[in-house]
Short mmCIF file of C-alpha atoms in Angstrom, two decimals:
data_model
loop_
_atom_site.label_atom_id
_atom_site.label_comp_id
_atom_site.label_asym_id
_atom_site.label_seq_id
_atom_site.Cartn_x
_atom_site.Cartn_y
_atom_site.Cartn_z
CA MET Y 1 85.06 14.85 -79.09
CA GLU Y 2 84.56 14.11 -75.73
CA LEU Y 3 87.17 15.38 -73.69
CA TYR Y 4 88.03 13.65 -69.88
CA ALA Y 5 89.45 15.48 -66.90
CA LEU Y 6 90.46 12.89 -64.87
CA PHE Y 7 91.21 13.32 -60.83
CA LEU Y 8 92.96 10.80 -58.40
CA GLN Y 9 92.07 10.85 -54.94
CA SER Y 10 92.05 7.85 -51.64
CA LEU Y 11 89.62 7.24 -49.51
CA GLU Y 12 90.72 6.37 -46.57
CA THR Y 13 94.36 5.89 -43.93
CA GLU Y 14 94.80 5.50 -40.39
CA GLY Y 15 96.43 6.56 -37.73
CA GLU Y 16 98.55 9.98 -37.80
CA LEU Y 17 98.12 9.90 -41.36
CA ALA Y 18 94.07 10.65 -41.30
CA ILE Y 19 95.04 13.52 -40.17
CA MET Y 20 97.03 14.66 -43.08
CA PHE Y 21 95.04 13.06 -45.55
CA MET Y 22 91.05 14.43 -44.49
CA GLU Y 23 91.74 18.26 -45.60
CA PRO Y 24 93.41 18.15 -49.32
CA LYS Y 25 90.88 14.77 -49.35
CA ALA Y 26 87.83 16.85 -49.07
CA MET Y 27 89.42 19.78 -51.26
CA VAL Y 28 89.64 17.46 -54.27
CA THR Y 29 86.08 16.10 -53.89
CA THR Y 30 85.10 20.11 -53.64
CA PHE Y 31 87.21 21.38 -55.93
CA THR Y 32 85.94 18.88 -58.70
CA SER Y 33 82.61 19.28 -58.42
CA GLY Y 34 82.83 22.53 -58.20
CA LEU Y 35 84.72 22.11 -61.84
CA ARG Y 36 82.33 19.42 -62.63
CA GLN Y 37 79.73 22.19 -62.33
CA ARG Y 38 81.64 24.87 -64.37
CA LEU Y 39 82.70 22.58 -67.20
CA HIS Y 40 79.52 21.13 -67.83
CA LYS Y 41 77.98 22.41 -70.81
CA SER Y 42 82.11 22.26 -72.41
CA ASN Y 43 81.92 18.49 -73.23
CA VAL Y 44 84.24 17.98 -70.12
CA THR Y 45 83.98 15.20 -68.20
CA VAL Y 46 85.29 15.75 -65.20
CA VAL Y 47 85.87 12.49 -63.12
CA THR Y 48 87.09 11.72 -59.02
CA ILE Y 49 88.98 8.85 -59.27
CA LYS Y 50 88.42 7.55 -55.35
CA PRO Y 51 90.77 4.21 -55.14
CA GLY Y 52 89.32 2.01 -51.78
CA PHE Y 53 92.45 0.06 -49.53
CA VAL Y 54 95.07 -0.55 -51.61
CA ASP Y 55 98.53 -2.29 -50.80
CA THR Y 56 100.83 -0.04 -51.06
CA PRO Y 57 104.09 0.38 -49.34
CA MET Y 58 102.69 3.25 -47.65
CA THR Y 59 100.76 1.31 -45.85
CA ALA Y 60 102.63 -1.63 -45.70
CA LYS Y 61 102.40 -1.73 -41.51
CA PHE Y 62 98.88 -1.34 -41.73
CA ASN Y 63 96.90 -4.71 -40.45
CA LYS Y 64 94.51 -5.10 -43.77
CA GLY Y 65 91.41 -6.71 -44.02
CA VAL Y 66 88.75 -8.73 -46.78
CA LEU Y 67 88.43 -4.47 -48.65
CA TRP Y 68 92.10 -4.22 -49.32
CA VAL Y 69 93.09 -5.19 -52.63
CA LYS Y 70 96.51 -5.00 -54.64
CA PRO Y 71 97.72 -2.17 -56.52
CA ASN Y 72 96.56 -4.72 -60.28
CA LYS Y 73 93.22 -4.41 -58.73
CA VAL Y 74 92.82 -0.98 -59.11
CA ALA Y 75 94.61 -0.79 -62.99
CA LYS Y 76 93.14 1.23 -65.71
CA LYS Y 77 91.20 -1.03 -67.40
CA LYS Y 78 89.07 -1.18 -64.22
CA ILE Y 79 89.08 2.77 -64.62
CA VAL Y 80 88.16 2.83 -68.10
CA GLN Y 81 85.33 0.17 -67.15
CA GLN Y 82 84.02 2.86 -64.71
CA LEU Y 83 83.94 5.46 -66.86
CA ILE Y 84 82.04 4.14 -69.35
CA LYS Y 85 79.26 4.07 -67.23
CA LYS Y 86 79.23 8.19 -67.04
CA LYS Y 87 79.95 8.26 -63.37
CA SER Y 88 80.64 11.27 -62.02
CA GLU Y 89 82.97 9.65 -59.20
CA VAL Y 90 84.82 6.29 -59.97
CA TYR Y 91 85.63 4.10 -56.95
CA VAL Y 92 87.83 0.94 -57.78
CA PRO Y 93 87.68 -1.33 -56.80
CA TYR Y 94 84.02 -1.30 -56.75
CA PHE Y 95 82.32 -3.47 -53.99
CA GLY Y 96 79.17 -2.62 -55.00
CA GLY Y 97 79.01 0.58 -53.22
CA LEU Y 98 81.09 -0.82 -50.07
CA SER Y 99 84.34 0.63 -51.37
#
């Protein structure tokens, strides 16, 4: 049986919010990278899920461009589809490397 450890990390914010999120985002990336290496031989897959620009109540006042998506585009089904590809980092929604 293969086990998954999933970690959710936001990708981008704007303005003053960016300052609050930069360090925790770097910590999640560093932590999951180390954990992934540590658990490599123990049949546990560590995955970092990185949602792109998601239109949420927190981002309601932001100017939104073409890469912004509604939360349903970051749904469970999309995450599972990406996990099947055995990636250590999953970008949802996936824009062919642009997210």
